[in-house]
mmCIF file of C-alpha atoms in Angstrom:
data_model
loop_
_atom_site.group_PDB
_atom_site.id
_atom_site.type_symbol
_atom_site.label_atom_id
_atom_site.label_comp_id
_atom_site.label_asym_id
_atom_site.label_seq_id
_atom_site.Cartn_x
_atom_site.Cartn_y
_atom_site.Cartn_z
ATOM 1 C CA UNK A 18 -53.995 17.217 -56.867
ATOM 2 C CA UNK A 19 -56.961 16.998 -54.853
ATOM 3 C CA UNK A 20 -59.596 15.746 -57.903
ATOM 4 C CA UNK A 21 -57.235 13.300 -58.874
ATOM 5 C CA UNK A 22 -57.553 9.598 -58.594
ATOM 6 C CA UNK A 23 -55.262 7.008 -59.604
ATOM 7 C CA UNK A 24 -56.653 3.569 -59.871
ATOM 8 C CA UNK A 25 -54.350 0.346 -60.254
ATOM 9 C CA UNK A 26 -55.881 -3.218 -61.452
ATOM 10 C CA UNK A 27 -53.297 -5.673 -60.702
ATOM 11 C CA UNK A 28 -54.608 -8.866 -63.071
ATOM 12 C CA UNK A 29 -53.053 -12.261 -63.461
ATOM 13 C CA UNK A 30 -51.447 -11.151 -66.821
ATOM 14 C CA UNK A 31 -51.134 -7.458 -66.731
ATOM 15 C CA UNK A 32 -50.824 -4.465 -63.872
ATOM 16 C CA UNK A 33 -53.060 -1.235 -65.335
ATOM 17 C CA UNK A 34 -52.007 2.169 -63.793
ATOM 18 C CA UNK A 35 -55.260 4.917 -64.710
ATOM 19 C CA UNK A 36 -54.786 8.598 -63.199
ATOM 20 C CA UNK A 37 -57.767 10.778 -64.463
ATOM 21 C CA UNK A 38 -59.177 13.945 -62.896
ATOM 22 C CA UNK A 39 -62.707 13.085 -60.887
ATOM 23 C CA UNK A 40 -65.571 15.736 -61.017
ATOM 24 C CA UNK A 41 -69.621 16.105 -61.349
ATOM 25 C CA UNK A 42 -69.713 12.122 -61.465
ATOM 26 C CA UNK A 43 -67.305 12.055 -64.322
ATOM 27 C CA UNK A 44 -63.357 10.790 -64.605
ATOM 28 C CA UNK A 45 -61.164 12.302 -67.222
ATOM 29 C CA UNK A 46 -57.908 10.110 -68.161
ATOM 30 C CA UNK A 47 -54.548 12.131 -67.361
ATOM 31 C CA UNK A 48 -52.436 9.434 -67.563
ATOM 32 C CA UNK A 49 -52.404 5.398 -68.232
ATOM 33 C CA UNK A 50 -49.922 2.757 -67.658
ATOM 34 C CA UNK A 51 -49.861 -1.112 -68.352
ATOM 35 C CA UNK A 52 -46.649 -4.140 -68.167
ATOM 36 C CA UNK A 53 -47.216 -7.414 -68.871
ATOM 37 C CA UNK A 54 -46.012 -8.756 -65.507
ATOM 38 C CA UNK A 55 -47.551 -12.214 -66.177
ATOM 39 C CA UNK A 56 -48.165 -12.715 -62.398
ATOM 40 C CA UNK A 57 -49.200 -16.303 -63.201
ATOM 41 C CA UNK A 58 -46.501 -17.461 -65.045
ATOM 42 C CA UNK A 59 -45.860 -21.065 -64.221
ATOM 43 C CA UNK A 60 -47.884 -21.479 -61.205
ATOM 44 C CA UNK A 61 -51.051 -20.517 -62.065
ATOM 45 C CA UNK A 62 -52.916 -23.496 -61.438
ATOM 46 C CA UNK A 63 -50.136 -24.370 -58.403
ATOM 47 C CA UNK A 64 -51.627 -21.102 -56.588
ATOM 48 C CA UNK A 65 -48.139 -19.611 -56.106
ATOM 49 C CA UNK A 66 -46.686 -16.629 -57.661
ATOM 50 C CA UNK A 67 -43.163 -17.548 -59.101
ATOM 51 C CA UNK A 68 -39.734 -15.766 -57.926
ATOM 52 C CA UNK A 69 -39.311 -14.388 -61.262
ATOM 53 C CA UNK A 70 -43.078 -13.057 -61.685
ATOM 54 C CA UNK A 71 -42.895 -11.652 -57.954
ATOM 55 C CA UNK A 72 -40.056 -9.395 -58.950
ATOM 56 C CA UNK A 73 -41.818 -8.117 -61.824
ATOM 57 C CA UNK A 74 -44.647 -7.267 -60.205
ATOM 58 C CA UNK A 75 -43.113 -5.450 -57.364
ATOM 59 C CA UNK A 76 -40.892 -3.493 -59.496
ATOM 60 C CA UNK A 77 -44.045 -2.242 -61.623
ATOM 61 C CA UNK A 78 -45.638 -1.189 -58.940
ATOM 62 C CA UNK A 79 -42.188 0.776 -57.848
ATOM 63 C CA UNK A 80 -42.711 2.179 -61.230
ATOM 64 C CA UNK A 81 -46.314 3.172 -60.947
ATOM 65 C CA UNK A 82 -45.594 4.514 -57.769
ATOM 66 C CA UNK A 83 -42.912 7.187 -59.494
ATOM 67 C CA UNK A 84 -46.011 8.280 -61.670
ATOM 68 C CA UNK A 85 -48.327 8.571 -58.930
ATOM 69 C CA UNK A 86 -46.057 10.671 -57.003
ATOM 70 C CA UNK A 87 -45.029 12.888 -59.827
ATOM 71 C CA UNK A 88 -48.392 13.869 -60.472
ATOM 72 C CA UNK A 89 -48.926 14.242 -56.748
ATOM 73 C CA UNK A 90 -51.681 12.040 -56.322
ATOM 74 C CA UNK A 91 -53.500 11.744 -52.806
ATOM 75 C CA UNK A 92 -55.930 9.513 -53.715
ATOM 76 C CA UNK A 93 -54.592 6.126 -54.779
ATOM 77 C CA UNK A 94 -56.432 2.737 -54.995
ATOM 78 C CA UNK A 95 -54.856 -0.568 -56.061
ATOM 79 C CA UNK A 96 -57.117 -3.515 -56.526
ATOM 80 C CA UNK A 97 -55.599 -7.275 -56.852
ATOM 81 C CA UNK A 98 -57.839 -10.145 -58.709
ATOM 82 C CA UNK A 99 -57.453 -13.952 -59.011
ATOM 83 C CA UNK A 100 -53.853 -14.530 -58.584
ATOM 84 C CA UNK A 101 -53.253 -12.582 -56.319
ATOM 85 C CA UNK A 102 -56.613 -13.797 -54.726
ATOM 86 C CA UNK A 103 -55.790 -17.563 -55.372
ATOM 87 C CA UNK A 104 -51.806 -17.668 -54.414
ATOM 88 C CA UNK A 105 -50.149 -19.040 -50.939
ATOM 89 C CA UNK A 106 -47.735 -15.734 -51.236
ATOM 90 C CA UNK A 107 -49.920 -13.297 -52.390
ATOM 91 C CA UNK A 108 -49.995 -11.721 -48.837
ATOM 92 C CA UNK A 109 -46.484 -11.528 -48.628
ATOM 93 C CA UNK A 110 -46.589 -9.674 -52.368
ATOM 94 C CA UNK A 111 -48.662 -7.425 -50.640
ATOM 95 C CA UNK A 112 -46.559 -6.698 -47.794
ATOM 96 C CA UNK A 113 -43.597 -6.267 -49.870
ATOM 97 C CA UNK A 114 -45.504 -3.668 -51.968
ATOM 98 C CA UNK A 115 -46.562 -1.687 -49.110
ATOM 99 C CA UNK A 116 -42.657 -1.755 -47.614
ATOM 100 C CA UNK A 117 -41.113 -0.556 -50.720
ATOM 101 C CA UNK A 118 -43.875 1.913 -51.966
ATOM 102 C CA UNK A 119 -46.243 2.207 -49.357
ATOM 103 C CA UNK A 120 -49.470 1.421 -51.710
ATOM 104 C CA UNK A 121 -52.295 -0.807 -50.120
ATOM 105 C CA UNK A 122 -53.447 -3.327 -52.203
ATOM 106 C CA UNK A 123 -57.151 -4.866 -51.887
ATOM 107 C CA UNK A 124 -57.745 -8.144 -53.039
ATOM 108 C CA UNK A 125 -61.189 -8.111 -54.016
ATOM 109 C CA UNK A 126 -63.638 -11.519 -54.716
ATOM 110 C CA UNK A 127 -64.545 -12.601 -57.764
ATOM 111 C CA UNK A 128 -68.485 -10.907 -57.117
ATOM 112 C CA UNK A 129 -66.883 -7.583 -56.505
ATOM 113 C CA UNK A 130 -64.622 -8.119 -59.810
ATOM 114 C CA UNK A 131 -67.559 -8.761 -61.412
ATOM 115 C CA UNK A 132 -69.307 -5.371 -59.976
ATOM 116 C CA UNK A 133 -66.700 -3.348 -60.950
ATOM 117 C CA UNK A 134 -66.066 -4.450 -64.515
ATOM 118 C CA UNK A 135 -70.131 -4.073 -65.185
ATOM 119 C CA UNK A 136 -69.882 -0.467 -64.138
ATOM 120 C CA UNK A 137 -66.418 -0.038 -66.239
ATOM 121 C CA UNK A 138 -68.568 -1.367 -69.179
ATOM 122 C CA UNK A 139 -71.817 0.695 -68.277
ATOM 123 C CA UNK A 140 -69.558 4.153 -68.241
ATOM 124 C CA UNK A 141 -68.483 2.841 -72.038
ATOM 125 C CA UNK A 142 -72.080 3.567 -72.931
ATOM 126 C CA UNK A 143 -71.366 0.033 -74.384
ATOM 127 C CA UNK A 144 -75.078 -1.430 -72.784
ATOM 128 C CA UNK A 145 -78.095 -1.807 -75.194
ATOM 129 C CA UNK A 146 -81.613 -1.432 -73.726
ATOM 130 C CA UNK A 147 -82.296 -5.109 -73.832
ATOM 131 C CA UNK A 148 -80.828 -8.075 -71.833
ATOM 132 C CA UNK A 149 -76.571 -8.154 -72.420
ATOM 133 C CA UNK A 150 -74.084 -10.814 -71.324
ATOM 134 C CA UNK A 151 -70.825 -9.330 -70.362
ATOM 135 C CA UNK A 152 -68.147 -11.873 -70.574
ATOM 136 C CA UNK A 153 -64.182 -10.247 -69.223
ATOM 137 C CA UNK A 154 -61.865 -12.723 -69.855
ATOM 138 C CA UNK A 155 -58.504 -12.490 -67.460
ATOM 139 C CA UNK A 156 -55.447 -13.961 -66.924
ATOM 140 C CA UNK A 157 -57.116 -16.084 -64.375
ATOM 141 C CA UNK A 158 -60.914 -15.665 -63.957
ATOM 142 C CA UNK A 159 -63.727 -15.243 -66.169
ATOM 143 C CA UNK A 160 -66.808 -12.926 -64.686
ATOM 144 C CA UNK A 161 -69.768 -12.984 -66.604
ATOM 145 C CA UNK A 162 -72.656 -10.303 -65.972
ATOM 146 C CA UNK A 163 -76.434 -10.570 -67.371
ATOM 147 C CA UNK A 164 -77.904 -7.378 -67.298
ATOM 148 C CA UNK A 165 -79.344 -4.370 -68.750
ATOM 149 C CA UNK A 166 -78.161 -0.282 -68.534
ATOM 150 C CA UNK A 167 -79.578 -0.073 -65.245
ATOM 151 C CA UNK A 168 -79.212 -3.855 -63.464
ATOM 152 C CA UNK A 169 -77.513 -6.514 -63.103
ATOM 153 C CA UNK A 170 -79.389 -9.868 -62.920
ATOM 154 C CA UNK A 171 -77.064 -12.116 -62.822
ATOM 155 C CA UNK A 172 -73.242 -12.202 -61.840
ATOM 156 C CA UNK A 173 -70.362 -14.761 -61.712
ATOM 157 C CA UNK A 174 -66.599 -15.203 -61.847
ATOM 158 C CA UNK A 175 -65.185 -18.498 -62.728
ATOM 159 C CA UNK A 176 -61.509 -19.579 -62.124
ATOM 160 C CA UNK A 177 -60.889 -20.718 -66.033
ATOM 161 C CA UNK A 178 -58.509 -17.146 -67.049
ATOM 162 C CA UNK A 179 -56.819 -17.739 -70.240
ATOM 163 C CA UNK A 180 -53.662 -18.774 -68.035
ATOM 164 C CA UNK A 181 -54.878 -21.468 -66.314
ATOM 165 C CA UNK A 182 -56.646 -22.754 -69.416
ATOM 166 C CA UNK A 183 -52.975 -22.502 -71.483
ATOM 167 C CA UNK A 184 -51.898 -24.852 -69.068
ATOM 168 C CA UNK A 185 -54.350 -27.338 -68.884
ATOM 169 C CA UNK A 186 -55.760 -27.505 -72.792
ATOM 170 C CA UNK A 187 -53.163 -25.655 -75.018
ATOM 171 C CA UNK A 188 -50.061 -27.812 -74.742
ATOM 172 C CA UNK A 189 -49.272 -28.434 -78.217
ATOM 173 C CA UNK A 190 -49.224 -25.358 -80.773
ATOM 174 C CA UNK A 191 -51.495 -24.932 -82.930
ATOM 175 C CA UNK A 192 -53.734 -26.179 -79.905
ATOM 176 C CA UNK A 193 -55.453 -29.705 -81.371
ATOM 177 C CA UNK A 194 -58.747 -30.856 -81.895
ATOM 178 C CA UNK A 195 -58.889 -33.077 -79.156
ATOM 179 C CA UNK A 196 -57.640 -30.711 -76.705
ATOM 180 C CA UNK A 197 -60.390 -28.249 -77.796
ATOM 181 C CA UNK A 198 -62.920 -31.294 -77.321
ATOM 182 C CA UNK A 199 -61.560 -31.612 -74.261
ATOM 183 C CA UNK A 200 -61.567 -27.709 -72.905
ATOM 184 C CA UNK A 201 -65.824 -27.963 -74.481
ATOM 185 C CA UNK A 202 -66.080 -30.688 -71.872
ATOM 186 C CA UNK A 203 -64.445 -29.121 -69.546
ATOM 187 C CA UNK A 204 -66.622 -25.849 -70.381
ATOM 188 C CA UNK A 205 -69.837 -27.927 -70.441
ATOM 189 C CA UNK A 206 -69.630 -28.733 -67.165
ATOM 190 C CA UNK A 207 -68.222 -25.810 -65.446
ATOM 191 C CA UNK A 208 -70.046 -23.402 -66.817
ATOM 192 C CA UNK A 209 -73.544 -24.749 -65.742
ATOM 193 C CA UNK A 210 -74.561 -21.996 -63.478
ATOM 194 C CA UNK A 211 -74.026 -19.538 -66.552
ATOM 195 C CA UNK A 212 -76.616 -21.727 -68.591
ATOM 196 C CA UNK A 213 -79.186 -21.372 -66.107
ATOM 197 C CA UNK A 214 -79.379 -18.372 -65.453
ATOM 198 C CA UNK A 215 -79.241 -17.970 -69.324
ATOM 199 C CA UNK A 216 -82.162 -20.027 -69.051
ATOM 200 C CA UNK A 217 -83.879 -17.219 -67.045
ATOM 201 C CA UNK A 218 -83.045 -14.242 -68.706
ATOM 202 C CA UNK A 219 -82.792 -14.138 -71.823
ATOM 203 C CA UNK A 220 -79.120 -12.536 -73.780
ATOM 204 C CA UNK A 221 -79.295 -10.306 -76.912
ATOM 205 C CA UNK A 222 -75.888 -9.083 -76.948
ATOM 206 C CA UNK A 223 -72.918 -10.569 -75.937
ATOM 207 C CA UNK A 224 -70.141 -7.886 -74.782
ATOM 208 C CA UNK A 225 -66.921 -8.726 -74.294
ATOM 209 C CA UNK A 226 -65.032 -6.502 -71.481
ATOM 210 C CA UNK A 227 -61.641 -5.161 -72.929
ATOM 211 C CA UNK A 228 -58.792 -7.630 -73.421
ATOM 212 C CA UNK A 229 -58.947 -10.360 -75.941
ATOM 213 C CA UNK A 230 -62.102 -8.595 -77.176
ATOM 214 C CA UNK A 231 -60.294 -5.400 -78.050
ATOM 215 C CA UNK A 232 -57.077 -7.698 -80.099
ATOM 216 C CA UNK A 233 -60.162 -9.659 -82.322
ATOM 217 C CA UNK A 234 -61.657 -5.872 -83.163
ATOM 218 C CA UNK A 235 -57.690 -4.674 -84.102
ATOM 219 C CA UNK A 236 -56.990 -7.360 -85.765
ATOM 220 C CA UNK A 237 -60.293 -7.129 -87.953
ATOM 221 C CA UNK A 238 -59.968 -3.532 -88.052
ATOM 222 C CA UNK A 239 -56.519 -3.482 -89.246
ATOM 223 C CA UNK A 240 -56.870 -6.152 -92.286
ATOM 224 C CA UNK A 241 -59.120 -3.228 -93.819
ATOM 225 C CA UNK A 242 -57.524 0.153 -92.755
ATOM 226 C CA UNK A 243 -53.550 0.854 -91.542
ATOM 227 C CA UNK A 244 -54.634 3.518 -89.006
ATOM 228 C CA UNK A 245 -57.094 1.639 -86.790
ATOM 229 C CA UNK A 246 -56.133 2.491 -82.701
ATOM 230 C CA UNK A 247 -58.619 0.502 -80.040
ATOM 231 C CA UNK A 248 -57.566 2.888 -77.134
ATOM 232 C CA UNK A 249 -59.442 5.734 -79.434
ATOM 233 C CA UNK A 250 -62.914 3.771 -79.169
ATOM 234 C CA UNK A 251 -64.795 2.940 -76.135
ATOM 235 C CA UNK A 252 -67.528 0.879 -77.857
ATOM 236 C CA UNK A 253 -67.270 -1.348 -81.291
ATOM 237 C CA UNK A 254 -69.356 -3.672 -82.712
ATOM 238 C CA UNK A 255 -68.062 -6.469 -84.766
ATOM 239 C CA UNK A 256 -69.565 -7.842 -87.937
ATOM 240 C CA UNK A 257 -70.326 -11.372 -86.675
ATOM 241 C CA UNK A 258 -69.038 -13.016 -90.137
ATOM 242 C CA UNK A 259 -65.598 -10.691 -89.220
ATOM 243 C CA UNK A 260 -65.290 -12.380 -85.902
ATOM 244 C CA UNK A 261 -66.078 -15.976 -86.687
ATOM 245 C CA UNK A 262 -63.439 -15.637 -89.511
ATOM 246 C CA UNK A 263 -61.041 -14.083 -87.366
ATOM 247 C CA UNK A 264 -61.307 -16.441 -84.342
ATOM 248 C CA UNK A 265 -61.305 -20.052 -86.641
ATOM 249 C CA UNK A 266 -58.264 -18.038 -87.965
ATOM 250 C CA UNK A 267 -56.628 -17.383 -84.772
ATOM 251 C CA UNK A 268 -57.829 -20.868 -83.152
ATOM 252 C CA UNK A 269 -56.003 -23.087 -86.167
ATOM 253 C CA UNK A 270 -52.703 -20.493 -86.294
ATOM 254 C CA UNK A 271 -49.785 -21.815 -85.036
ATOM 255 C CA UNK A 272 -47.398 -19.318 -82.537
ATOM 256 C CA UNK A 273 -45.242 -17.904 -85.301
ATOM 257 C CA UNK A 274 -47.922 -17.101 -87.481
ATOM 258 C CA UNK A 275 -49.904 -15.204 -84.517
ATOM 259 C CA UNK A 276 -46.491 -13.155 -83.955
ATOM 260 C CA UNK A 277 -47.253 -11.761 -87.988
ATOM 261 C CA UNK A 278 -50.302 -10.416 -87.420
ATOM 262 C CA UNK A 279 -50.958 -7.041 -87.122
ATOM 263 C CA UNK A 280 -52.938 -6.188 -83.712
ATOM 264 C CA UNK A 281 -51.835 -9.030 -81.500
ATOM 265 C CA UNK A 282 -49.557 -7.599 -78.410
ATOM 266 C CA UNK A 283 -47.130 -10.010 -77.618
ATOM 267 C CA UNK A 284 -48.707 -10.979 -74.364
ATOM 268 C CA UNK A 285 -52.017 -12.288 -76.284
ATOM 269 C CA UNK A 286 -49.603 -14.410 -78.840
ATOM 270 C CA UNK A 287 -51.051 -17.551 -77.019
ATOM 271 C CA UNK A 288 -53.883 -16.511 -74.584
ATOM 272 C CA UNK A 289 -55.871 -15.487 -77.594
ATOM 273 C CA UNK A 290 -56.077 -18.531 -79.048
ATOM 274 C CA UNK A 291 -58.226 -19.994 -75.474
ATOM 275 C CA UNK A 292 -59.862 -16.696 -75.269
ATOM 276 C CA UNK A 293 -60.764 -17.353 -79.243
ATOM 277 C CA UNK A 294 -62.301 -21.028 -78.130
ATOM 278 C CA UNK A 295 -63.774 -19.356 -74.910
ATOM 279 C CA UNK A 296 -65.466 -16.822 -76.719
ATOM 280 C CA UNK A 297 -66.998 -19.094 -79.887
ATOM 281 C CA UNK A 298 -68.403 -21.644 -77.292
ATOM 282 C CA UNK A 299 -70.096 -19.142 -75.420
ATOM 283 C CA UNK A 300 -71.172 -17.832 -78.596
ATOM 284 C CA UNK A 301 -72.719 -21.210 -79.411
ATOM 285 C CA UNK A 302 -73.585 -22.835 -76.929
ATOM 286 C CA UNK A 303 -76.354 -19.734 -75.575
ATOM 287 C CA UNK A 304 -77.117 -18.788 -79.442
ATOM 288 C CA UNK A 305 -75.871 -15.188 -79.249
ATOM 289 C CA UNK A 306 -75.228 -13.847 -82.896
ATOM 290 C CA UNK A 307 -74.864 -9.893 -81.350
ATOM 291 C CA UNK A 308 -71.360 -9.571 -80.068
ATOM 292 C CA UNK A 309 -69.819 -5.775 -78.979
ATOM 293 C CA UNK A 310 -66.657 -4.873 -77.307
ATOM 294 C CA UNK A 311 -66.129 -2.344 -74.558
ATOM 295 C CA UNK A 312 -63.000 -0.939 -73.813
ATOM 296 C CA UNK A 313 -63.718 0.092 -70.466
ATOM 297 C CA UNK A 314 -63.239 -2.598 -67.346
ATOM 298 C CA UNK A 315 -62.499 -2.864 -64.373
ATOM 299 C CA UNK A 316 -60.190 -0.169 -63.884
ATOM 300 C CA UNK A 317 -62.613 2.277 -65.332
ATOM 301 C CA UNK A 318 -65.772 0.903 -63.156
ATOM 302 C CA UNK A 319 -63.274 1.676 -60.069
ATOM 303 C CA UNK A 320 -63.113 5.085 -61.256
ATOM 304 C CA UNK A 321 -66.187 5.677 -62.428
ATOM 305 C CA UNK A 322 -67.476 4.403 -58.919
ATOM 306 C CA UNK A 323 -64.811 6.998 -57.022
ATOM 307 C CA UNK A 324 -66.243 9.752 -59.316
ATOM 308 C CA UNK A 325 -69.611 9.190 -57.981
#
């Protein structure tokens, strides 16, 4: 199919598989695919992709690759973030991807993550006129974007994914009060170029990029209505009372009780409750009391940038 593109975002938590049809500037979804391969699983923060997580990985992409050919797609692109960026075997992952299924994968920086997901979230239509900050929150970076519908201004990723943070901060369940005080600190320090240029350019709107964002708006959503499905929205914007309540909920839950609620994919059971902290200090700490979601990321801004 000659207008057809598929895209593959290969994260620290989950592989994405997108095929859509390309034309006039414009992508329309075909098909969409997504396993928790959990890439980072116990070596995260050792910068080496486990035996066990290696074979998962390699055997979705075997599985993508099925799809791809039985849609007869010539145009395939497969782009690998921050474990695959940070680990000592991620070359060899790559190799072993390219024997078995013959996809290329391009590991990409954390600047050109950062690119990608702000034109994933600009295709959403999710951008106000005045200054945003887009905050994507992976398995093991964080990019955050200043900008309006037509800029950016300002663009960084930070290694501090909800994977590496589970293993430094969240080692007792629920996650304690001095481990919290200790992940702020942590924050406070790390996350000094973000305050500057904060300083600089002033944020309306936070927008968080997919992920965790879209499990806080289905979990909100489907307290008050049985029917609610994130995939059918590209944009929402939460009541900001809705996601305080929701995130002190999620932050002082314990495992088991995050398993019973409704919206929360098994993979998110414990990232969400770092991405919860994450998101509320940001939240504070720059003042922001505008928060939106886009559903679009990465995977999209690929495609929207192929379309072009």
């Amino acid at each position: 199919m000659d207008n057809c593109i598929a895209v593959m975002d290969l994260g620290t938590n989950t592989f994405h598989l997108m095929i859509a049809s390309v034309a006039n500037g414009t992508f329309t979804e075909i098909a969409r695919d997504h396993e928790a391969v959990k890439l980072g699983e116990g070596g995260i923060n050792k910068g080496f992709i486990q035996q066990s997580a290696f074979d998962r990985g390699v055997k979705t992409m075997e599985r993508f690759s099925d799809q791809i050919k039985q849609h007869h797609i010539q145009k395939v692109q497969a782009i690998a973030t921050s474990a695959l960026r940070s680990a000592s075997n991620g070359q060899q992952f790559i190799d072993t991807v390219k024997e078995r299924t013959g996809i290329s994968i391009d590991i990409i920086d954390g600047i050109k993550e950062a690119t990608y997901i702000y034109q994933g979230v600009k295709a959403s239509g999710a951008l106000p006129a005045n200054n945003s900050l887009i905050m994507d929150i992976g398995g093991g970076s964080v990019e955050f974007i200043i900008c309006t519908q037509n800029n950016m201004l300002w663009k960084h990723s930070f290694e501090i994914g909800a994977a590496r943070l589970i293993e430094r901060f969240h080692q007792v369940d629920p996650i304690s009060k001095e481990y919290i005080s200790e992940l702020h600190t942590y924050l406070d320090e790390t996350l000094k170029p973000l305050f500057n240029a904060a300083q600089q350019h002033r944020i309306d709107k936070l927008i968080g990029s997919a992920g965790a964002f879209e499990t806080f708006a289905e979990v909100i959503e489907l307290e008050k209505q049985d029917n609610f499905d994130v995939k059918q929205v590209k944009v929402y914007d939460f009541n900001l009372n809705d996601l305080v309540r929701i995130t002190d909920v999620l932050i002082a839950s314990s495992n088991q009780q995050r398993k019973a609620i409704k919206g929360i994919i098994s993979l998110r059971v414990d990232m969400i409750v770092v991405a919860s902290v994450l998101t509320r200090y940001v939240m504070d700490k720059l003042h922001i009391n505008q928060v939106g979601m886009s559903t679009y990321s990465l995977k999209e801004g690929v495609m929207a940038g192929l379309a072009e």
